[in-house]
Tab-separated table of C-alpha atoms in Angstrom:
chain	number	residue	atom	x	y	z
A	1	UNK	CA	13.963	-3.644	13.853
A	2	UNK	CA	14.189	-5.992	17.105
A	3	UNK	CA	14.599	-9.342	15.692
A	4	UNK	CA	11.977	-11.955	16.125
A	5	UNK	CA	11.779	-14.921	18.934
A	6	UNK	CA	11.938	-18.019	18.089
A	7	UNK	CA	8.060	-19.014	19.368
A	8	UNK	CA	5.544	-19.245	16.489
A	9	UNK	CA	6.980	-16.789	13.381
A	10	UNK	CA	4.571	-16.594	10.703
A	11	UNK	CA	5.287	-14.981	7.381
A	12	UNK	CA	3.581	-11.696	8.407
A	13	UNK	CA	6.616	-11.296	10.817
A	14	UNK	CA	9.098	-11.486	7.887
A	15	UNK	CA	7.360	-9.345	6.134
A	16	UNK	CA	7.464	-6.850	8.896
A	17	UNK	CA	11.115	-8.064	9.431
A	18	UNK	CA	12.141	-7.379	5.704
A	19	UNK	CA	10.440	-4.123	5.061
A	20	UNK	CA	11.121	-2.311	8.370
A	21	UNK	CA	10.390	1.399	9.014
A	22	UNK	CA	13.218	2.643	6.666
A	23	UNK	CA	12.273	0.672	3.581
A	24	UNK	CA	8.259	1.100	4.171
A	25	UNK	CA	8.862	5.105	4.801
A	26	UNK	CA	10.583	4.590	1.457
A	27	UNK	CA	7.711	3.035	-0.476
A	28	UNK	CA	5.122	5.028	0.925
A	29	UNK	CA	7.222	8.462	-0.131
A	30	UNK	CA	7.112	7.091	-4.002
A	31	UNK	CA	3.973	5.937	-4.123
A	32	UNK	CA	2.579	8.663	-1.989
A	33	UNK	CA	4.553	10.958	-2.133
A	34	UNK	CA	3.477	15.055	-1.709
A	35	UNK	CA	4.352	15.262	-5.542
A	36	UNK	CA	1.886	12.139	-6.168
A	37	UNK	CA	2.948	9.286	-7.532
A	38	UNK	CA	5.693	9.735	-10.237
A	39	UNK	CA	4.886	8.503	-14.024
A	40	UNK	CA	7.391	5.756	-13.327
A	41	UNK	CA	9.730	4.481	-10.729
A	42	UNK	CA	11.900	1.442	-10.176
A	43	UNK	CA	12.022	-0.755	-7.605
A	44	UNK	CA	15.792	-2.883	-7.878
A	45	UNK	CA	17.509	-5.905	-6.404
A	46	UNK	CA	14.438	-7.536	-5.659
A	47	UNK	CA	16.114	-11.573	-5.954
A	48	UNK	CA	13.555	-14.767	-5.237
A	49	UNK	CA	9.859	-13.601	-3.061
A	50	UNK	CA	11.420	-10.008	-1.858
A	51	UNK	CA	9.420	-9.075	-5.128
A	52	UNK	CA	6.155	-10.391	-3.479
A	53	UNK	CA	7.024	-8.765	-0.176
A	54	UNK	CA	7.788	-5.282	-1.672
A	55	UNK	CA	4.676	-5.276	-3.916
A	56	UNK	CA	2.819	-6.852	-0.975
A	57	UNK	CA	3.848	-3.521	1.217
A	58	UNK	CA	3.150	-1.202	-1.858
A	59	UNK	CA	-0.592	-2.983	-2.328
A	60	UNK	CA	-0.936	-1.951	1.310
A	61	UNK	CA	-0.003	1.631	1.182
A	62	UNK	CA	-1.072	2.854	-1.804
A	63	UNK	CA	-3.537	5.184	-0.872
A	64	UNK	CA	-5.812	5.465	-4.086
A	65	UNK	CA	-7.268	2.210	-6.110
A	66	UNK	CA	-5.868	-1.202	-5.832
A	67	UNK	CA	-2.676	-1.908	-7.248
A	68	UNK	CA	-2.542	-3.730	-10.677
A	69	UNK	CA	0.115	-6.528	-11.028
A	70	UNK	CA	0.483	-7.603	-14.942
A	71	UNK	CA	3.119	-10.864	-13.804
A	72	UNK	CA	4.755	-12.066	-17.272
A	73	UNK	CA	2.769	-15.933	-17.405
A	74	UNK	CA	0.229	-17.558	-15.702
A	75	UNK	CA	2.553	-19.210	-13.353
A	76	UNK	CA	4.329	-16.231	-12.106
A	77	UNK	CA	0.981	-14.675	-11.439
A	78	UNK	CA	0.127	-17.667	-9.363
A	79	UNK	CA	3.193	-17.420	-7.203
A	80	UNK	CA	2.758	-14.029	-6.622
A	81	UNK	CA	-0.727	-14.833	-5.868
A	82	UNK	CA	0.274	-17.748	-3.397
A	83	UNK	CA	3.220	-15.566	-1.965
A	84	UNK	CA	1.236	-11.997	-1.297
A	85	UNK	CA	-2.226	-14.021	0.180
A	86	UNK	CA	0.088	-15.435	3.196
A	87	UNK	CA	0.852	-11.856	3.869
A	88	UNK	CA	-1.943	-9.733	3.210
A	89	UNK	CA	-4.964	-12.508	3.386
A	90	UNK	CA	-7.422	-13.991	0.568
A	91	UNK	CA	-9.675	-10.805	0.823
A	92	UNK	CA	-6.992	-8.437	-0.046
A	93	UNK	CA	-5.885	-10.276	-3.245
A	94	UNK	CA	-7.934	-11.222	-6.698
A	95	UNK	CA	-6.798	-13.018	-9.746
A	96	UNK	CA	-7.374	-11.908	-13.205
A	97	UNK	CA	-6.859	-14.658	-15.700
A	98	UNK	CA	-7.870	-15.260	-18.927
A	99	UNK	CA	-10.742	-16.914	-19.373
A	100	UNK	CA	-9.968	-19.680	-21.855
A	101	UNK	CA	-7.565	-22.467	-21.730
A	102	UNK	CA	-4.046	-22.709	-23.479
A	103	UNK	CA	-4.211	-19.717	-25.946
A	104	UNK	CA	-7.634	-17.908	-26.871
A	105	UNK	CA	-7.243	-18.553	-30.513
A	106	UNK	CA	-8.441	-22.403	-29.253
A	107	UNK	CA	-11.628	-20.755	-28.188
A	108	UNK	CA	-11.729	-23.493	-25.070
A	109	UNK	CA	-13.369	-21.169	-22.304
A	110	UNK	CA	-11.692	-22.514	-18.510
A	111	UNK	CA	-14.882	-22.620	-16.506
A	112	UNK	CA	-12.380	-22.339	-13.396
A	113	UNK	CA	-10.778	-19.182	-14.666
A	114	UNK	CA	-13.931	-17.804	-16.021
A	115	UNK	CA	-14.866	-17.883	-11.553
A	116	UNK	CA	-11.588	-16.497	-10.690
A	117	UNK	CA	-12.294	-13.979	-13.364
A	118	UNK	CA	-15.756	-12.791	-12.499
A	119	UNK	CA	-15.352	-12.556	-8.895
A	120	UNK	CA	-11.832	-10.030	-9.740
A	121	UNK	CA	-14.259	-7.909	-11.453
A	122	UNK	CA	-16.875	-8.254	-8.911
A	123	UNK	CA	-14.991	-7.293	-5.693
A	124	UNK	CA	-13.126	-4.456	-7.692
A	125	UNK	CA	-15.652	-2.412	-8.764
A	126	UNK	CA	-17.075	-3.079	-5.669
A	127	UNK	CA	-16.660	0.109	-3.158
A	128	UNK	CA	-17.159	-1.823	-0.148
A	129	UNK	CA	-14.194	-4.155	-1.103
A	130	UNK	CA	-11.458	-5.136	1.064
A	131	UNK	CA	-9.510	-6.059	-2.331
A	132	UNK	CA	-5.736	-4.185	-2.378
A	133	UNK	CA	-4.590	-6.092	-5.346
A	134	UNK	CA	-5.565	-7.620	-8.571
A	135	UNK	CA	-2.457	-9.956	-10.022
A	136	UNK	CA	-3.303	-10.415	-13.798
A	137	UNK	CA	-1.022	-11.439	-17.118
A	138	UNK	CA	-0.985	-10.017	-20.423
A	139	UNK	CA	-3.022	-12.779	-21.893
A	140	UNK	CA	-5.878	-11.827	-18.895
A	141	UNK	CA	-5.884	-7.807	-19.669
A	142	UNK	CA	-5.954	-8.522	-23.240
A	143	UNK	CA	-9.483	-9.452	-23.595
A	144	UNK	CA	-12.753	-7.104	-22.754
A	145	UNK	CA	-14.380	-6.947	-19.433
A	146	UNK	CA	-17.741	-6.183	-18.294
A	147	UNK	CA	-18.857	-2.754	-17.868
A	148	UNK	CA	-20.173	-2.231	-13.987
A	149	UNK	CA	-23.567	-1.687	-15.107
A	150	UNK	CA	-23.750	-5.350	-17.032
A	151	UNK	CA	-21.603	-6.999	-13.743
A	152	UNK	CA	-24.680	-5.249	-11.753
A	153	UNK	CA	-27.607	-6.448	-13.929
A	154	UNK	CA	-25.619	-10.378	-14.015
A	155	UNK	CA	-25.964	-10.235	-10.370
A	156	UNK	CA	-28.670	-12.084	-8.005
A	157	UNK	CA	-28.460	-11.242	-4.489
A	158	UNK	CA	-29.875	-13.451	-2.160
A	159	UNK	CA	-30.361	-13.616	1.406
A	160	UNK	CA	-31.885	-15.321	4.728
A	161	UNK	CA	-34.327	-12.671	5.246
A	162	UNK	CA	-35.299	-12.079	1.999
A	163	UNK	CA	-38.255	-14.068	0.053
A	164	UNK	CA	-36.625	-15.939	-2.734
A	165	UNK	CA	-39.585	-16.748	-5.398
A	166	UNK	CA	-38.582	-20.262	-7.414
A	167	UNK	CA	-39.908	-19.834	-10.211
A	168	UNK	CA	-38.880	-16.508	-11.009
A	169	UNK	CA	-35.571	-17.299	-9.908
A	170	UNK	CA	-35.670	-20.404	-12.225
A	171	UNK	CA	-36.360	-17.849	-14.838
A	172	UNK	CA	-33.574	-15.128	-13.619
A	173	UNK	CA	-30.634	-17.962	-14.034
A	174	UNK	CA	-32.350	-19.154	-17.664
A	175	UNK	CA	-32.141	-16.348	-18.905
A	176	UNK	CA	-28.809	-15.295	-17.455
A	177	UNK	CA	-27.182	-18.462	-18.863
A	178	UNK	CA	-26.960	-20.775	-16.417
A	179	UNK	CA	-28.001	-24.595	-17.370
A	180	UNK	CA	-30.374	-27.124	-15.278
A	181	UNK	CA	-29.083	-30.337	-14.402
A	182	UNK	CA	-29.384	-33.315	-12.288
A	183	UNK	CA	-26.618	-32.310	-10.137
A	184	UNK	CA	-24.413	-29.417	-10.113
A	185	UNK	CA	-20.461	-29.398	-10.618
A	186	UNK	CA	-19.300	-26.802	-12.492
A	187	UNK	CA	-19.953	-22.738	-12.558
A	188	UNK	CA	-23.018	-21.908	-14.909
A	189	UNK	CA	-25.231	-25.082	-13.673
A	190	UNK	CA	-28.597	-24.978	-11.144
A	191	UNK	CA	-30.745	-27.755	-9.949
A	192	UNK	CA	-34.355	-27.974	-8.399
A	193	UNK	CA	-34.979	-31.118	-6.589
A	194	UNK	CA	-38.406	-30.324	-4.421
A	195	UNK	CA	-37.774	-27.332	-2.134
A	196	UNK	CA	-33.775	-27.824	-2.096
A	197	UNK	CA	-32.063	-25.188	-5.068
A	198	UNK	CA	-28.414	-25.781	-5.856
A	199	UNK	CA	-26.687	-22.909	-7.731
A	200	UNK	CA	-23.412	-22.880	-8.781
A	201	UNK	CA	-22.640	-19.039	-9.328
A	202	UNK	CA	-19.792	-18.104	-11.559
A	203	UNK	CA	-18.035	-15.822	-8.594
A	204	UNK	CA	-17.363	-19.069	-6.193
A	205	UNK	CA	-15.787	-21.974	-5.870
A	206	UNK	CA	-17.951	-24.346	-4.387
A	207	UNK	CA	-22.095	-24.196	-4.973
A	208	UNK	CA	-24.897	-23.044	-2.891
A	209	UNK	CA	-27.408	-24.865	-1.171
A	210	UNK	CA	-30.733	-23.267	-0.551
A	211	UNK	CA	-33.185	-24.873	1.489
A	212	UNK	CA	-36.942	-23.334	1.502
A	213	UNK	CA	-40.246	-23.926	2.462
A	214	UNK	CA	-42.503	-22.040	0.557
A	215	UNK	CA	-41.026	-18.736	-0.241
A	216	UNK	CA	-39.015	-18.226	3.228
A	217	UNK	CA	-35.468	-19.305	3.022
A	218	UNK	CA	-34.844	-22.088	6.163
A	219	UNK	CA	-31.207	-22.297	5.526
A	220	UNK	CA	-28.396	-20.888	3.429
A	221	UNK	CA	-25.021	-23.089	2.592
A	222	UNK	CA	-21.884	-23.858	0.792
A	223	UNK	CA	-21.628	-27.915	0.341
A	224	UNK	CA	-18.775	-29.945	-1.729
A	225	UNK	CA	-18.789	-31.065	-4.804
A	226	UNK	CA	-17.362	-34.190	-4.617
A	227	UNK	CA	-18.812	-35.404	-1.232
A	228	UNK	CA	-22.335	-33.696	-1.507
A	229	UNK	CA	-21.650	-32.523	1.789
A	230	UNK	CA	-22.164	-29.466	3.674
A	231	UNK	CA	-19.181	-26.962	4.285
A	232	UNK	CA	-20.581	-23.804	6.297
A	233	UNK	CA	-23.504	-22.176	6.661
A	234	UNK	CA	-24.241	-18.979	5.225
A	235	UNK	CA	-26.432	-15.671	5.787
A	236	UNK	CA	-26.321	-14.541	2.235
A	237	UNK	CA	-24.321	-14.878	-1.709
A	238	UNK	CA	-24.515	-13.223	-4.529
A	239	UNK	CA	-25.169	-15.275	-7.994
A	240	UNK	CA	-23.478	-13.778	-11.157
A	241	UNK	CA	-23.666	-15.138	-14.344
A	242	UNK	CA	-20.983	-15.639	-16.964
A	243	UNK	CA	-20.153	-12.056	-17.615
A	244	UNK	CA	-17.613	-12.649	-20.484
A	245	UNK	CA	-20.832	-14.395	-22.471
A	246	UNK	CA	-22.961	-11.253	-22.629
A	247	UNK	CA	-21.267	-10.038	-25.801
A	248	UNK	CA	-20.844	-6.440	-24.444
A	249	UNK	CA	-16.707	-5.414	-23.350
A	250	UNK	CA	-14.832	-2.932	-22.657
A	251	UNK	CA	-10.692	-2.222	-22.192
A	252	UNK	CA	-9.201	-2.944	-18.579
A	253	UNK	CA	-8.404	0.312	-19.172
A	254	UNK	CA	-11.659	1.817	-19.041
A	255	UNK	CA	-12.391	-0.392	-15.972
A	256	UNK	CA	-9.834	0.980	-13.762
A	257	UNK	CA	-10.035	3.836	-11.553
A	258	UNK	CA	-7.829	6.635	-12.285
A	259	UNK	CA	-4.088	6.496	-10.888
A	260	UNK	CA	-4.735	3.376	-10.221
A	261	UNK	CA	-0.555	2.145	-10.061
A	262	UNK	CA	0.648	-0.536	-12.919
A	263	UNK	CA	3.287	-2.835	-11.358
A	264	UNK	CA	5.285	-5.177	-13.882
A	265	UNK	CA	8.452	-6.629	-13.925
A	266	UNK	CA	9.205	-5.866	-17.691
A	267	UNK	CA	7.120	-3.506	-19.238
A	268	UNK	CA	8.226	-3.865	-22.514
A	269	UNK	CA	7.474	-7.507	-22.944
A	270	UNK	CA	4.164	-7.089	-21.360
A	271	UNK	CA	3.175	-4.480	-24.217
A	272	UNK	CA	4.918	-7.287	-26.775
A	273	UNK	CA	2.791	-10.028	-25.372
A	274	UNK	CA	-0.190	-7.772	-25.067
A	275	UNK	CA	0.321	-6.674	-28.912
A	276	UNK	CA	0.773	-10.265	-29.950
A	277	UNK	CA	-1.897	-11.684	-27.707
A	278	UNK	CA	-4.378	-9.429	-29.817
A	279	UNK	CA	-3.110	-9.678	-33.403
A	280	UNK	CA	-4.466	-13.432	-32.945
A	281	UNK	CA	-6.437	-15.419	-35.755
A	282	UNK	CA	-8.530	-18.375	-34.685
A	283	UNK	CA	-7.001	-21.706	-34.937
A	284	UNK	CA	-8.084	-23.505	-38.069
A	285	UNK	CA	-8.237	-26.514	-36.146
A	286	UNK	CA	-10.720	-25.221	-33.514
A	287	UNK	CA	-13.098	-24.253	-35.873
A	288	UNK	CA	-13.086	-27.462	-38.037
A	289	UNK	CA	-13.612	-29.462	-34.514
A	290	UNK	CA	-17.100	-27.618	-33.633
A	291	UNK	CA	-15.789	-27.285	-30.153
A	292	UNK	CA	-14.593	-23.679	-29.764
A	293	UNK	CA	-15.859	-20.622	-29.445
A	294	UNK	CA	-15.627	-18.928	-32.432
A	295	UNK	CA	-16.529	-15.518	-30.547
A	296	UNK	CA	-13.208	-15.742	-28.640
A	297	UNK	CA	-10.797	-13.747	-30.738
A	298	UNK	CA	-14.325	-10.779	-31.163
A	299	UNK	CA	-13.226	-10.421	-27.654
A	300	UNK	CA	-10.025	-8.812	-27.468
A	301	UNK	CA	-9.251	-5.172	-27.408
A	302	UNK	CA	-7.156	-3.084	-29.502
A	303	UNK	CA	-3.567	-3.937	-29.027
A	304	UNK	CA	-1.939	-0.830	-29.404
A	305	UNK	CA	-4.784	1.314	-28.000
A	306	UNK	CA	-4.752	-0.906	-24.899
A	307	UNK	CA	-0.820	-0.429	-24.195
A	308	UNK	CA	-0.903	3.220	-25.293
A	309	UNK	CA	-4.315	3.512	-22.588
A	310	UNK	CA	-1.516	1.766	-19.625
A	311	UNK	CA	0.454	4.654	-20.110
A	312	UNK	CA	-1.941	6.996	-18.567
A	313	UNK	CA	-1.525	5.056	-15.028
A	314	UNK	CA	1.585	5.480	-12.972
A	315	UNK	CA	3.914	2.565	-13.302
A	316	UNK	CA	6.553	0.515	-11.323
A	317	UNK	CA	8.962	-1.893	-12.541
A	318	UNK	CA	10.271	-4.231	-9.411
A	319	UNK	CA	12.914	-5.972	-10.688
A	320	UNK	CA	15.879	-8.633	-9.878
A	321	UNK	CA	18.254	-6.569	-11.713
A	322	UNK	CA	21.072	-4.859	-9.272
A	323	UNK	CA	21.202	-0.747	-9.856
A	324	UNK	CA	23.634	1.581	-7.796
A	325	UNK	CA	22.007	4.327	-8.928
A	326	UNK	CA	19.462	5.612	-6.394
A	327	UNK	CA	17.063	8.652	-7.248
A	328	UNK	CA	13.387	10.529	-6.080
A	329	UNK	CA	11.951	7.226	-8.003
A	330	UNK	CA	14.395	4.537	-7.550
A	331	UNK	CA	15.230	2.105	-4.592
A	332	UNK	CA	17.475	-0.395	-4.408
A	333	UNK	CA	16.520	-3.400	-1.948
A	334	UNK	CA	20.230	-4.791	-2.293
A	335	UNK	CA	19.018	-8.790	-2.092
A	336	UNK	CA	20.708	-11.661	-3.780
A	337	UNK	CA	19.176	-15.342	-4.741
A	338	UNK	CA	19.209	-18.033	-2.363
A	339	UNK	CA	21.820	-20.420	-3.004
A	340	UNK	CA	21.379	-23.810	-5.028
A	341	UNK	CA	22.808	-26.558	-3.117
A	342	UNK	CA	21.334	-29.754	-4.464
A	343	UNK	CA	20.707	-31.035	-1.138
A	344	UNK	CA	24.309	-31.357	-0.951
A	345	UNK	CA	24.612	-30.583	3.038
A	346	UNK	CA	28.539	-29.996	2.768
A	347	UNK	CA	27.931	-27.210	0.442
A	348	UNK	CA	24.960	-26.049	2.523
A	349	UNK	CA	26.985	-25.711	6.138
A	350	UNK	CA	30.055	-24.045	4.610
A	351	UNK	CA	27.152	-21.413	3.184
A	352	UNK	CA	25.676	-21.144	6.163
A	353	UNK	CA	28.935	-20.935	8.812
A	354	UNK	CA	30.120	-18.577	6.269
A	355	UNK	CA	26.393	-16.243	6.653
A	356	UNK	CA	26.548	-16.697	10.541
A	357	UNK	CA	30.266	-15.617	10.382
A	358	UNK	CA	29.547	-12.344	9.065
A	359	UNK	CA	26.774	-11.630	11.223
A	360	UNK	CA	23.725	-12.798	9.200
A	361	UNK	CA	20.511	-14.493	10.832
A	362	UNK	CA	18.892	-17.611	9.041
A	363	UNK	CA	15.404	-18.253	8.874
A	364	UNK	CA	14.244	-21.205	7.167
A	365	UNK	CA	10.638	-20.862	5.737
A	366	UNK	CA	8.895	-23.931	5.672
A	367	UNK	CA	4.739	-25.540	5.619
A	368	UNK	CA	6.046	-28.196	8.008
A	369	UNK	CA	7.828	-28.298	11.285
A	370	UNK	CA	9.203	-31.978	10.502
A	371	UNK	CA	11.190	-30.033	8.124
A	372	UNK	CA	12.920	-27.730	10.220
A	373	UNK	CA	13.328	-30.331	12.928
A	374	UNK	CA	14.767	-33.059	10.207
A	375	UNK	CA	17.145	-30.178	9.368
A	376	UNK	CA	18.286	-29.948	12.830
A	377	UNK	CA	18.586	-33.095	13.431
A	378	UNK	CA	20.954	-33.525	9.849
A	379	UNK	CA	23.143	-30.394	11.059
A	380	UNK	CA	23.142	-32.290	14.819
A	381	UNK	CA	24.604	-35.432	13.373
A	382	UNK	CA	27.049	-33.528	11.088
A	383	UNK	CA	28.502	-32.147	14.015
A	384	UNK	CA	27.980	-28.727	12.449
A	385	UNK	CA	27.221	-25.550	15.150
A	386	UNK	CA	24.210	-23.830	12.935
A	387	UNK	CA	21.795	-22.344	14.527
A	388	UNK	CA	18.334	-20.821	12.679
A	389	UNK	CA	15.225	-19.550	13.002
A	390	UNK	CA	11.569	-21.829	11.735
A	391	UNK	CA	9.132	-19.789	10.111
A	392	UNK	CA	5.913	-21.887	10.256
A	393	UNK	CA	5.136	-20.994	6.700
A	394	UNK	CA	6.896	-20.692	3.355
A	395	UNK	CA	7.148	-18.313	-0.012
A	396	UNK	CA	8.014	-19.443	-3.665
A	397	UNK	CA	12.007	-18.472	-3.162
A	398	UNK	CA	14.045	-17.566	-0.613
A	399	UNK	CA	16.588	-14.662	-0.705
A	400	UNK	CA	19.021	-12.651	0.881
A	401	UNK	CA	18.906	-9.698	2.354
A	402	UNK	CA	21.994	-7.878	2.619
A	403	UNK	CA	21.493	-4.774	3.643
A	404	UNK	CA	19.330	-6.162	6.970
A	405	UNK	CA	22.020	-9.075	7.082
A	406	UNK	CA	18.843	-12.105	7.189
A	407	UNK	CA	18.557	-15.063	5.159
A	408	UNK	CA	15.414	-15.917	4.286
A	409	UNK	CA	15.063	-19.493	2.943
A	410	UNK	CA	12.732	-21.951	1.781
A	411	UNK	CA	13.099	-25.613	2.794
A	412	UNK	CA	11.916	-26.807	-0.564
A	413	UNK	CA	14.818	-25.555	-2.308
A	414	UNK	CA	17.822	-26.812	0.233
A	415	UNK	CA	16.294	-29.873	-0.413
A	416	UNK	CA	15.367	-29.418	-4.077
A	417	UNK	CA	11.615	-30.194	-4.222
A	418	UNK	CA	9.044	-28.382	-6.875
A	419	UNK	CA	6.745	-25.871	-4.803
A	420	UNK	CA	3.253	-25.686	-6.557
A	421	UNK	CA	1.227	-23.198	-5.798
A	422	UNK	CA	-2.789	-23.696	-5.234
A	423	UNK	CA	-5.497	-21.095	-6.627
A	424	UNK	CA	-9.262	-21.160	-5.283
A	425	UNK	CA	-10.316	-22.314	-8.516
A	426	UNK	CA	-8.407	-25.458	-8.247
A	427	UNK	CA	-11.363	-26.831	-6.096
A	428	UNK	CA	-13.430	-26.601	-9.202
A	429	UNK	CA	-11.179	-28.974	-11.250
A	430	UNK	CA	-10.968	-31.381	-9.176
A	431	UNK	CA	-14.638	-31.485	-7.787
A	432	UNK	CA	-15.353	-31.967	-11.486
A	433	UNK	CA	-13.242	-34.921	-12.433
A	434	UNK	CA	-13.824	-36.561	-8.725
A	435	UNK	CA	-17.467	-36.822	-10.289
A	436	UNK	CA	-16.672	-38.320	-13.075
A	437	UNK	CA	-14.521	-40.932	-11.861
A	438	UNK	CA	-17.354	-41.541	-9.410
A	439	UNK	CA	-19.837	-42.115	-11.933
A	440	UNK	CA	-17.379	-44.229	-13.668
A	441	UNK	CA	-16.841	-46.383	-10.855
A	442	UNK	CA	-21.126	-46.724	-10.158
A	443	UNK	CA	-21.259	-48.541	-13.093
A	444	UNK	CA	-22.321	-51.983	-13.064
A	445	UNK	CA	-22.762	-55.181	-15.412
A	446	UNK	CA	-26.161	-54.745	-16.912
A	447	UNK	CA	-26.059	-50.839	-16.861
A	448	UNK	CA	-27.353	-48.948	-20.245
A	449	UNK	CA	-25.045	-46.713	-21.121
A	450	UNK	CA	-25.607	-44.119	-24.134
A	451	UNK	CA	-22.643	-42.272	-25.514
A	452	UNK	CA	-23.373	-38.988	-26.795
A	453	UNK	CA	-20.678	-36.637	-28.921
């Protein structure tokens, strides 16, 4: 493939870059192949992101359902999350988590989860979905999820040019679990004040606004928590309740459409967490503090039904592991690890002369353009002749691909910083504790305050 200028690279042109027409003919022959997708295949020498990439291309030619990712912890699934978005886009990517905090034997339900959770299932048994993906964890796939009929009946659909009644929609969000307040912060809570109805739906990360005057609908919008302020006006939303609270479940299993392709990077410890995940007991100390739900562990499936039920479904390991053998199911990427350097910039332009030397390109991945600049700058002084190419955006880990002879690295690891990734339910926690302080901060001397436990 020609390479790329140096005028505005985004990661969608290493993507492009990385796969090329040899390696995406290759993926699309396995995973769509004329003999249909094999019972298992093997994707090898995937080193730092190139695993995000790869499963990024497979999400976007498979040809059937969208693509299951079971990532081995929460925080793997959240850097594949923040890695395949920048590629594919927010609508082609959900995130399955579980829906309680820590461990479910706590029974401490994550009301931020439980919206990244019910808009997953929303948008993929929806057939008018743009959705490609759904990245989950053992934990996540563990517990029961809603049948389509009971996500259907938990859903409120309202719209500009529809007639919203208040009072019966007062009644449709009593009686589908969701709380009246004085103000709205978290998923699960409404509030009336006059003609002004603030829902917080269970499927979104920031509330609705609806503004009426008598049954018509005068405007529709999203507003922030922690400001009260409006963010963007809207035509239409869809309310749905807490679908894990109905007390109806079923397998993942049973959810997904058929052939729909597993992708895991260990199989075998996924069906060992799964297993393990399911033989849990409640924690004694939950239950004597009053605080958890002692339904939790009543929601979990089977254990070994649910990994024998995964077998039905093609899989595909991508893996970090090197392989020389090559067959109808197997491909080997051939990357390597980005280097650790420590920030140590002698150790970083002998790798680098070295790369250029035998014919590599460098492209150095980064949020900011400071940061390539600064680099520049630190190479200029050093009197070092290294020359590379900014990408104006950056992935978890950088890598090396040597069959296409590119570098691909991140900024934040030459200079050894921690790279978070964010989730859309983040928004949630910290709308939620910006209130609080903010009531904490209203108070004055001669305020009544009444503690209640």
């Amino acid at each position: 493939m020609k390479e790329l200028s140096d005028d505005a690279l985004t990661l969608r042109n290493v993507y492009d870059l990385f796969i090329g027409k040899s390696r995406r003919l290759a993926i699309d022959e396995a995973i769509n192949g004329k003999g249909g997708k094999s019972a298992s295949m093997c994707f090898t020498s995937l080193a730092g992101s190139a695993q995000s990439l790869v499963v990024a291309a497979v999400a976007e030619l498979c040809a059937s359902a969208p693509v299951l990712l079971i990532a081995e912890s929460a925080d793997a699934a959240g850097y594949f999350y923040h890695d395949i978005t920048r590629v594919l886009g927010e609508k082609a990517v959900a995130v399955l988590p579980s829906a309680y905090k820590r461990d479910i034997r706590y029974g401490q339900i994550d009301a931020p989860s439980v919206i990244l959770r019910t808009d997953a299932l929303a948008r993929w048994s929806s057939p008018d979905s743009k959705l490609k993906i759904i990245i989950t964890t053992p934990e996540a796939i563990s517990e029961l999820v809603a049948p389509t009929d009971v996500l259907k009946d938990s859903t409120l659909h309202i719209a500009r040019h529809i007639p919203l009644d208040l009072t019966r929609t007062e009644k449709w969000l009593r009686e589908n679990g969701f709380v009246q307040v004085d103000y709205v912060y978290e998923p699960g809570q409404f509030s009336v004040r006059g003609s002004i109805l603030d829902i917080f739906s269970y499927s979104s990360e920031i509330p609705y606004r609806i503004d009426l005057f008598g049954d018509e609908i005068e405007s529709m919008r999203t507003f922030n928590v922690e400001t009260q302020l409006s963010e963007g006006q809207i035509e239409s939303a869809d309310i749905i309740a807490s679908v894990d609270s109905t007390g109806e479940g079923i397998p993942v299993t049973d959810f997904m459409a058929e052939g729909t392709l597993v992708v895991t990077c260990d199989m075998a410890y996924v069906e060992s967490r799964i297993k393990e995940v399911c033989e849990s007991v409640m924690s004694t100390n939950a239950i004597v503090s009053g605080e958890a739900d002692e339904a939790a562990i009543k929601r979990l499936a089977d254990g070994d039904t649910l990994c024998m039920s995964l077998q039905r479904f093609p899989q595909l390991t991508v893996t970090a592991g090197q392989s020389g053998i090559i067959t109808g199911t197997s491909i080997d990427f051939n990357c390597v690890p980005q280097g650790v350097y420590h920030k140590n910039f002698d150790m970083i332009s002998e790798a680098f002369r070295q790369f250029m030397a035998d014919g590599y390109k460098i492209y150095i991945l980064t949020d900011s353009p400071a940061q390539a600049d600064r680099l520049r700058d630190i190479f200029a002084d050093r009197g070092d002749e290294i020359s590379f190419k900014a990408v104006g955006a950056t992935l978890h880990e950088g890598f090396v691909d040597v069959s296409g002879k590119r570098c691909f690295f991140t900024d934040h690891q030459i200079f050894d910083r921690f790279h978070k990734y964010m989730l859309r339910s983040d928004r949630v926690r910290s709308g939620k504790l910006a209130l609080s302080i903010k009531e904490l901060q209203s108070i004055e001397p001669g305020d009544f305050i009444v503690h209640i436990d």
